[in-house]
Short mmCIF file of C-alpha atoms in Angstrom, two decimals:
data_model
loop_
_atom_site.label_atom_id
_atom_site.label_comp_id
_atom_site.label_asym_id
_atom_site.label_seq_id
_atom_site.Cartn_x
_atom_site.Cartn_y
_atom_site.Cartn_z
CA UNK A 28 -0.01 -0.01 -0.03
CA UNK A 29 1.36 3.36 -1.07
CA UNK A 30 -0.80 6.12 0.43
CA UNK A 31 -1.93 8.38 -2.31
CA UNK A 32 -0.57 11.86 -2.64
CA UNK A 33 -3.52 14.23 -3.17
CA UNK A 34 -1.52 16.77 -5.14
CA UNK A 35 -0.31 17.40 -8.70
CA UNK A 36 2.90 18.78 -7.15
CA UNK A 37 4.77 15.51 -7.17
CA UNK A 38 7.40 16.73 -9.67
CA UNK A 39 10.26 17.57 -7.31
CA UNK A 40 9.69 14.57 -5.06
CA UNK A 41 9.55 12.11 -7.97
CA UNK A 42 12.80 13.62 -9.31
CA UNK A 43 14.28 13.35 -5.79
CA UNK A 44 13.16 9.68 -5.48
CA UNK A 45 14.70 8.98 -8.96
CA UNK A 46 18.00 10.63 -7.93
CA UNK A 47 18.07 8.84 -4.56
CA UNK A 48 17.50 5.44 -6.20
CA UNK A 49 20.11 6.04 -8.90
CA UNK A 50 22.59 7.13 -6.19
CA UNK A 51 21.89 4.25 -3.83
CA UNK A 52 25.49 2.84 -3.71
CA UNK A 53 26.93 6.31 -3.21
CA UNK A 54 24.36 7.07 -0.49
CA UNK A 55 25.01 3.87 1.43
CA UNK A 56 28.77 4.34 1.26
CA UNK A 57 28.35 7.98 2.49
CA UNK A 58 26.30 6.82 5.49
CA UNK A 59 28.83 4.04 6.21
CA UNK A 60 31.68 6.59 6.26
CA UNK A 61 29.66 8.97 8.50
CA UNK A 62 28.97 6.16 10.96
CA UNK A 63 32.71 5.48 11.15
CA UNK A 64 33.14 9.03 12.50
CA UNK A 65 29.88 9.38 14.52
CA UNK A 66 27.96 7.20 16.94
CA UNK A 67 24.27 6.75 16.19
CA UNK A 68 21.82 7.36 18.97
CA UNK A 69 20.71 4.04 20.57
CA UNK A 70 17.24 4.37 19.03
CA UNK A 71 15.36 7.13 17.17
CA UNK A 72 12.00 7.89 15.64
CA UNK A 73 11.57 10.65 12.97
CA UNK A 74 8.31 12.36 11.88
CA UNK A 75 8.47 13.05 8.16
CA UNK A 76 6.29 15.25 5.96
CA UNK A 77 5.78 14.68 2.22
CA UNK A 78 4.47 17.84 0.52
CA UNK A 79 5.01 16.49 -3.00
CA UNK A 80 7.44 19.33 -3.64
CA UNK A 81 9.45 18.74 -0.45
CA UNK A 82 10.20 15.80 1.83
CA UNK A 83 11.59 16.75 5.27
CA UNK A 84 11.79 15.66 8.89
CA UNK A 85 9.80 17.80 11.26
CA UNK A 86 10.65 16.13 14.57
CA UNK A 87 13.33 13.70 15.89
CA UNK A 88 12.62 11.69 19.08
CA UNK A 89 15.49 10.11 21.02
CA UNK A 90 13.15 8.24 23.40
CA UNK A 91 10.64 6.73 20.92
CA UNK A 92 7.48 5.46 22.51
CA UNK A 93 5.56 3.84 19.58
CA UNK A 94 7.29 0.45 19.29
CA UNK A 95 3.81 -1.11 19.84
CA UNK A 96 2.87 0.16 16.36
CA UNK A 97 5.51 -1.96 14.64
CA UNK A 98 4.11 -5.09 13.01
CA UNK A 99 5.26 -8.68 13.55
CA UNK A 100 7.19 -8.86 10.24
CA UNK A 101 9.21 -5.85 11.43
CA UNK A 102 10.32 -7.41 14.69
CA UNK A 103 13.15 -9.58 13.32
CA UNK A 104 14.85 -6.46 11.99
CA UNK A 105 14.39 -4.72 15.30
CA UNK A 106 15.87 -7.67 17.21
CA UNK A 107 18.94 -7.88 14.89
CA UNK A 108 19.49 -4.09 15.19
CA UNK A 109 19.20 -4.38 18.98
CA UNK A 110 21.78 -7.26 18.97
CA UNK A 111 24.19 -5.05 16.94
CA UNK A 112 23.68 -2.08 19.23
CA UNK A 113 24.25 -4.06 22.43
CA UNK A 114 27.28 -5.85 21.05
CA UNK A 115 28.94 -2.51 20.28
CA UNK A 116 28.31 -1.20 23.76
CA UNK A 117 28.64 -4.06 26.04
CA UNK A 118 29.36 -7.42 24.23
CA UNK A 119 29.26 -9.44 27.50
CA UNK A 120 25.92 -7.89 28.57
CA UNK A 121 23.41 -10.18 30.42
CA UNK A 122 21.17 -7.65 32.13
CA UNK A 123 19.35 -4.62 30.74
CA UNK A 124 17.55 -2.11 33.00
CA UNK A 125 14.83 -0.30 31.09
CA UNK A 126 13.50 2.88 32.70
CA UNK A 127 10.16 3.76 31.23
CA UNK A 128 7.92 6.87 31.54
CA UNK A 129 5.82 7.19 34.68
CA UNK A 130 2.60 6.77 32.57
CA UNK A 131 1.29 3.82 34.48
CA UNK A 132 -2.30 4.33 33.22
CA UNK A 133 -1.52 4.85 29.52
CA UNK A 134 -2.21 1.40 28.03
CA UNK A 135 -0.77 2.37 24.57
CA UNK A 136 2.53 3.42 26.20
CA UNK A 137 2.60 0.22 28.41
CA UNK A 138 2.13 -1.85 25.23
CA UNK A 139 5.17 -0.02 23.76
CA UNK A 140 7.18 -0.97 26.87
CA UNK A 141 6.10 -4.53 26.52
CA UNK A 142 7.29 -4.57 22.89
CA UNK A 143 10.64 -3.13 23.96
CA UNK A 144 11.00 -5.86 26.59
CA UNK A 145 10.24 -8.45 23.93
CA UNK A 146 12.74 -6.94 21.44
CA UNK A 147 15.63 -6.90 23.98
CA UNK A 148 14.76 -10.20 25.54
CA UNK A 149 14.84 -11.83 22.04
CA UNK A 150 18.28 -10.15 21.56
CA UNK A 151 19.53 -12.24 24.47
CA UNK A 152 19.20 -9.95 27.52
CA UNK A 153 17.45 -10.33 30.84
CA UNK A 154 15.22 -7.19 30.84
CA UNK A 155 13.66 -5.65 33.93
CA UNK A 156 11.89 -2.31 34.49
CA UNK A 157 12.95 0.22 36.99
CA UNK A 158 10.75 3.24 37.68
CA UNK A 159 11.69 6.87 38.48
CA UNK A 160 8.25 7.33 39.94
CA UNK A 161 8.63 7.96 43.69
CA UNK A 162 5.27 6.20 44.23
CA UNK A 163 6.72 2.86 43.14
CA UNK A 164 8.31 1.66 46.41
CA UNK A 165 7.90 -2.01 45.77
CA UNK A 166 7.48 -4.30 42.71
CA UNK A 167 4.24 -3.19 41.17
CA UNK A 168 2.25 -5.15 38.54
CA UNK A 169 0.54 -3.13 35.79
CA UNK A 170 -2.15 -4.81 33.74
CA UNK A 171 -2.31 -4.54 29.99
CA UNK A 172 -5.46 -4.68 27.85
CA UNK A 173 -4.49 -8.11 26.35
CA UNK A 174 -4.45 -9.68 29.86
CA UNK A 175 -0.67 -9.65 30.22
CA UNK A 176 1.19 -7.51 32.73
CA UNK A 177 4.42 -5.62 33.35
CA UNK A 178 6.27 -5.26 36.72
CA UNK A 179 7.74 -1.96 37.64
CA UNK A 180 10.34 -1.99 40.39
CA UNK A 181 11.97 0.69 42.49
CA UNK A 182 15.52 1.69 41.56
CA UNK A 183 18.44 0.89 43.79
CA UNK A 184 21.44 3.21 43.67
CA UNK A 185 25.00 2.41 44.94
CA UNK A 186 27.80 4.94 44.77
CA UNK A 187 28.71 4.19 41.21
CA UNK A 188 25.95 1.84 39.82
CA UNK A 189 22.16 1.76 39.32
CA UNK A 190 20.07 -1.34 39.44
CA UNK A 191 17.24 -3.18 41.17
CA UNK A 192 17.24 -5.43 44.12
CA UNK A 193 19.38 -8.50 43.17
CA UNK A 194 19.77 -7.18 39.63
CA UNK A 195 22.98 -5.49 38.35
CA UNK A 196 22.76 -4.34 34.74
CA UNK A 197 25.55 -3.53 32.27
CA UNK A 198 23.42 -1.11 30.48
CA UNK A 199 20.66 1.29 31.54
CA UNK A 200 18.17 2.14 28.71
CA UNK A 201 15.98 5.20 29.10
CA UNK A 202 12.57 5.23 27.56
CA UNK A 203 11.76 8.25 29.67
CA UNK A 204 12.42 11.64 27.99
CA UNK A 205 13.32 13.47 31.28
CA UNK A 206 11.03 16.38 30.57
CA UNK A 207 10.68 17.21 34.24
CA UNK A 208 14.43 17.44 34.92
CA UNK A 209 17.56 15.28 35.27
CA UNK A 210 17.10 12.93 38.22
CA UNK A 211 20.10 12.84 40.63
CA UNK A 212 19.79 8.98 40.76
CA UNK A 213 20.93 8.90 37.08
CA UNK A 214 24.00 11.07 37.53
CA UNK A 215 27.62 9.84 37.67
CA UNK A 216 26.94 6.30 36.56
CA UNK A 217 30.68 5.92 35.65
CA UNK A 218 30.63 2.16 35.54
CA UNK A 219 27.54 1.62 33.31
CA UNK A 220 26.29 2.75 30.00
CA UNK A 221 23.30 5.12 30.23
CA UNK A 222 21.48 5.35 26.94
CA UNK A 223 20.55 7.81 25.58
CA UNK A 224 22.82 10.11 27.62
CA UNK A 225 21.38 12.55 30.16
CA UNK A 226 21.85 15.52 27.84
CA UNK A 227 19.50 13.90 25.33
CA UNK A 228 16.64 14.52 27.78
CA UNK A 229 14.18 17.34 27.14
CA UNK A 230 15.16 19.02 30.41
CA UNK A 231 18.25 20.24 28.47
CA UNK A 232 17.83 19.23 24.81
CA UNK A 233 16.62 21.88 22.30
CA UNK A 234 15.05 21.30 18.91
CA UNK A 235 17.02 24.32 17.63
CA UNK A 236 20.30 22.52 18.18
CA UNK A 237 18.95 19.48 16.42
CA UNK A 238 17.81 21.41 13.25
CA UNK A 239 21.10 23.35 13.25
CA UNK A 240 22.79 19.91 12.98
CA UNK A 241 20.20 18.64 10.46
CA UNK A 242 20.97 21.69 8.23
CA UNK A 243 24.65 20.75 8.21
CA UNK A 244 23.86 17.09 7.32
CA UNK A 245 21.37 18.16 4.69
CA UNK A 246 23.89 20.38 2.94
CA UNK A 247 26.50 17.54 2.93
CA UNK A 248 23.94 15.15 1.49
CA UNK A 249 22.60 17.55 -1.11
CA UNK A 250 26.19 18.14 -2.30
CA UNK A 251 26.57 14.39 -2.79
CA UNK A 252 23.44 14.28 -4.90
CA UNK A 253 23.87 17.61 -6.62
CA UNK A 254 20.57 19.07 -5.41
CA UNK A 255 19.09 21.96 -3.45
CA UNK A 256 19.18 21.07 0.28
CA UNK A 257 15.88 23.02 0.74
CA UNK A 258 14.07 20.04 -0.80
CA UNK A 259 14.85 17.98 2.39
CA UNK A 260 15.48 20.68 4.94
CA UNK A 261 12.81 22.76 6.82
CA UNK A 262 14.12 26.33 7.41
CA UNK A 263 13.82 27.60 11.02
CA UNK A 264 14.59 30.39 13.47
CA UNK A 265 14.53 30.74 17.25
CA UNK A 266 13.30 33.01 19.97
CA UNK A 267 14.78 32.63 23.43
CA UNK A 268 12.83 34.81 25.87
CA UNK A 269 9.15 34.37 25.51
CA UNK A 270 6.51 34.61 28.28
CA UNK A 271 3.15 33.48 26.82
CA UNK A 272 1.05 34.51 29.89
CA UNK A 273 2.48 38.02 30.05
CA UNK A 274 2.69 38.34 26.32
CA UNK A 275 6.35 39.48 26.41
CA UNK A 276 8.78 38.31 23.75
CA UNK A 277 6.05 37.88 21.24
CA UNK A 278 7.52 40.63 19.08
CA UNK A 279 10.60 38.37 18.53
CA UNK A 280 8.25 35.61 17.48
CA UNK A 281 6.32 37.90 15.18
CA UNK A 282 9.52 39.28 13.49
CA UNK A 283 10.90 35.79 13.01
CA UNK A 284 7.64 34.47 11.62
CA UNK A 285 7.47 37.35 9.10
CA UNK A 286 11.07 36.75 8.04
CA UNK A 287 10.64 33.02 7.63
CA UNK A 288 7.42 33.39 5.61
CA UNK A 289 9.28 35.75 3.25
CA UNK A 290 12.00 33.23 2.79
CA UNK A 291 9.53 30.42 2.07
CA UNK A 292 7.65 32.59 -0.51
CA UNK A 293 10.88 33.15 -2.30
CA UNK A 294 11.48 29.41 -2.54
CA UNK A 295 7.89 28.78 -3.68
CA UNK A 296 8.39 31.28 -6.40
CA UNK A 297 11.65 29.65 -7.49
CA UNK A 298 9.98 26.31 -7.80
CA UNK A 299 6.63 27.48 -9.12
CA UNK A 300 4.76 26.26 -6.04
CA UNK A 301 1.28 27.78 -5.73
CA UNK A 302 0.93 27.20 -1.97
CA UNK A 303 0.22 29.54 0.81
CA UNK A 304 3.27 29.30 3.15
CA UNK A 305 2.90 28.76 6.86
CA UNK A 306 5.19 28.30 9.85
CA UNK A 307 4.89 26.14 12.93
CA UNK A 308 5.81 27.66 16.32
CA UNK A 309 6.86 24.99 18.77
CA UNK A 310 8.18 24.70 22.22
CA UNK A 311 11.96 24.36 21.76
CA UNK A 312 11.97 21.64 24.44
CA UNK A 313 8.62 20.29 23.32
CA UNK A 314 7.43 16.78 23.40
CA UNK A 315 4.28 14.75 22.96
CA UNK A 316 2.95 17.26 20.35
CA UNK A 317 2.36 19.84 23.14
CA UNK A 318 3.17 23.55 22.78
CA UNK A 319 2.57 23.74 18.98
CA UNK A 320 0.72 26.35 16.86
CA UNK A 321 0.42 26.97 13.09
CA UNK A 322 0.80 30.54 11.85
CA UNK A 323 0.03 31.69 8.29
CA UNK A 324 0.52 35.42 8.82
CA UNK A 325 2.67 37.25 11.42
CA UNK A 326 -0.35 39.52 12.25
CA UNK A 327 -2.18 36.49 13.79
CA UNK A 328 0.17 36.89 16.69
CA UNK A 329 -1.40 40.28 17.53
CA UNK A 330 -4.46 38.55 18.70
CA UNK A 331 -3.25 35.39 20.35
CA UNK A 332 -6.19 34.43 22.64
CA UNK A 333 -5.86 33.26 26.22
CA UNK A 334 -6.62 29.65 25.37
CA UNK A 335 -3.80 29.51 22.83
CA UNK A 336 -1.46 31.28 25.23
CA UNK A 337 -2.17 28.79 27.90
CA UNK A 338 -1.64 25.95 25.43
CA UNK A 339 1.72 27.33 24.41
CA UNK A 340 2.83 28.22 27.91
CA UNK A 341 3.19 24.79 29.43
CA UNK A 342 4.23 21.42 28.03
CA UNK A 343 4.69 17.92 29.46
CA UNK A 344 5.23 17.71 33.19
CA UNK A 345 4.20 21.35 33.67
CA UNK A 346 7.41 22.66 32.06
CA UNK A 347 7.04 26.36 31.15
CA UNK A 348 7.87 27.33 27.47
CA UNK A 349 10.27 30.28 27.39
CA UNK A 350 12.09 29.25 24.10
CA UNK A 351 10.47 28.47 20.79
CA UNK A 352 11.60 27.23 17.43
CA UNK A 353 9.83 28.70 14.41
CA UNK A 354 9.92 26.09 11.75
CA UNK A 355 8.99 26.22 8.02
CA UNK A 356 5.62 24.45 7.70
CA UNK A 357 5.75 21.38 5.51
CA UNK A 358 2.23 20.37 4.60
CA UNK A 359 1.48 16.64 4.27
CA UNK A 360 -0.30 15.65 1.10
CA UNK A 361 -0.43 11.93 2.05
CA UNK A 362 -3.75 10.31 2.80
CA UNK A 363 -4.67 7.00 4.35
CA UNK A 364 -8.39 6.23 4.11
CA UNK A 365 -8.99 9.92 3.51
CA UNK A 366 -7.27 10.94 6.79
CA UNK A 367 -4.23 13.30 6.69
CA UNK A 368 -1.15 11.15 7.34
CA UNK A 369 2.59 11.48 8.00
CA UNK A 370 5.16 8.66 8.00
CA UNK A 371 7.12 7.99 11.19
CA UNK A 372 10.35 6.00 10.71
CA UNK A 373 11.81 3.91 13.57
CA UNK A 374 15.49 3.06 13.90
CA UNK A 375 17.67 1.11 16.38
CA UNK A 376 21.36 1.88 16.19
CA UNK A 377 21.95 2.86 12.48
CA UNK A 378 19.35 0.56 11.07
CA UNK A 379 15.85 1.40 9.89
CA UNK A 380 13.64 -1.25 11.58
CA UNK A 381 10.11 -0.14 10.50
CA UNK A 382 7.58 2.55 10.92
CA UNK A 383 3.97 3.57 10.55
CA UNK A 384 1.72 6.39 9.33
CA UNK A 385 0.32 8.68 12.00
CA UNK A 386 -3.05 9.83 10.74
CA UNK A 387 -5.71 12.20 12.02
CA UNK A 388 -9.10 12.57 10.45
CA UNK A 389 -9.83 15.87 12.12
CA UNK A 390 -6.63 17.67 11.38
CA UNK A 391 -5.62 19.60 8.23
CA UNK A 392 -2.60 19.29 6.01
CA UNK A 393 -0.83 22.13 7.79
CA UNK A 394 -1.58 21.03 11.38
CA UNK A 395 0.20 18.92 14.07
CA UNK A 396 -1.00 15.34 13.81
CA UNK A 397 0.57 14.24 17.11
CA UNK A 398 -2.59 15.05 19.05
CA UNK A 399 -5.49 13.27 20.83
CA UNK A 400 -7.50 11.35 18.20
CA UNK A 401 -4.45 10.28 16.16
CA UNK A 402 -4.36 6.71 14.93
CA UNK A 403 -1.65 4.58 13.41
CA UNK A 404 -1.34 2.38 10.32
CA UNK A 405 1.84 0.34 9.89
CA UNK A 406 4.07 1.23 6.90
CA UNK A 407 2.85 -1.85 5.12
CA UNK A 408 5.43 -3.02 2.64
CA UNK A 409 3.46 -4.42 -0.15
CA UNK A 410 5.98 -7.28 -0.44
CA UNK A 411 8.19 -8.78 2.24
CA UNK A 412 11.26 -7.17 0.58
CA UNK A 413 12.34 -3.92 2.06
CA UNK A 414 14.77 -3.34 -0.75
CA UNK A 415 14.26 -0.48 -3.17
CA UNK A 416 13.63 -1.24 -6.83
CA UNK A 417 15.68 0.88 -9.18
CA UNK A 418 14.12 1.31 -12.62
CA UNK A 419 10.49 1.50 -11.38
CA UNK A 420 8.54 4.60 -12.14
CA UNK A 421 8.90 7.09 -9.20
CA UNK A 422 5.91 7.58 -6.92
CA UNK A 423 4.26 4.23 -7.34
CA UNK A 424 6.47 1.61 -5.70
CA UNK A 425 6.07 1.15 -1.94
CA UNK A 426 9.67 -0.16 -1.43
CA UNK A 427 11.06 2.84 -3.30
CA UNK A 428 8.93 5.30 -1.27
CA UNK A 429 9.87 3.70 1.93
CA UNK A 430 13.60 3.50 1.01
CA UNK A 431 13.42 7.28 0.56
CA UNK A 432 11.67 7.72 3.94
CA UNK A 433 14.47 5.63 5.39
CA UNK A 434 17.13 7.82 3.89
CA UNK A 435 15.50 10.99 5.36
CA UNK A 436 14.99 9.24 8.74
CA UNK A 437 18.74 8.28 8.81
CA UNK A 438 19.73 11.84 7.85
CA UNK A 439 17.85 13.09 10.93
CA UNK A 440 19.34 10.27 13.06
CA UNK A 441 22.82 11.32 11.86
CA UNK A 442 21.96 14.96 12.71
CA UNK A 443 20.97 13.74 16.29
CA UNK A 444 24.41 12.15 16.46
CA UNK A 445 26.10 15.51 15.53
CA UNK A 446 23.77 17.30 17.96
CA UNK A 447 24.63 14.98 20.88
CA UNK A 448 28.38 15.38 20.24
CA UNK A 449 28.07 19.14 20.08
CA UNK A 450 26.00 19.42 23.30
CA UNK A 451 27.82 16.78 25.37
CA UNK A 452 28.80 18.60 28.59
CA UNK A 453 31.65 16.17 29.10
CA UNK A 454 33.22 16.51 25.61
CA UNK A 455 36.67 18.12 25.59
CA UNK A 456 36.65 21.52 23.83
CA UNK A 457 39.68 22.28 21.78
CA UNK A 458 40.48 25.85 20.94
#
């Protein structure tokens, strides 16, 4: 199943697909060389938008929570990638401590945790769940809709190691994005691998840093293919001192929105795109689709109502939004069963392991789909082969389309690798 693109503007993307397929050996070699220099994040998911004239990542998550949406045929790939990742980090590993979010009532999230346990158990590890939730003071069983259960246990900290009672892991894997801050219990684990590292958590991570790194990666990749990096890169700007409740700092947002809309119009004119440009203003430390608004005209910010200000002011775990990224809006022209859809690509280590379409029947092509009411359809490869098929007409072959999504997903993952290196507080700085 290839979701249909409801637009005549498929020219540039079909050309891009053709160029990507023709350059496949060069692309794979380029990625291989990049991974010799940079360490991929342990796991990553990337939200991608296909506008027909542009294909770009709009969000990169380093604590992906939708593994429950991967289908059975995708699991062998995920298990192999997990094996490769663990072998690199801790070849003799026996025990893996997985620290999930504190959402003990969110059955979708718990099903994701169950899937992660299954993947890493199948990769040859004893997996147990340790909770950062202070309310978990003894092993606590959580029921899942299918009748199975998960056991969350209280963490036990020694001076240099973290574990559970009678359980000493080589590796601690976070599936908790640390929005509410960096817990002391996770600091100074000098003898264990903590993945992703603490500075990947939303308490300190910023989308602006990620898209700065992505811009660098997109330029390198575009040079390899002899193309305009704009076709795969959403332009952006940043405002650092915004108070939504007081209404201060909104002049910075307004100025940047106006400047970015002007840049987008220029690009649309260059490519003959007859689309009304828009931008998306997001919390720079945002997660779970919170703190997001679509703006089509800078004047709209003159009359931001109280409800919108409240929505923009606070994100997950009550964190206040004082910094925003203003990102070029990439409409999605993909449809699944008449609902607006966007592909989400999942990776473990440097391998694409699968993905799905996030779809929302009540949202428009220029709106955030990561919102209540979203549903998910697996990226259903029409055949079992995940290999692209050079020579087929662009825009009609599922393997070719998904290979291209995988390339964009890996570019965003590589950008996350650059970003984590650049923001590592323990990295040595050379003058």
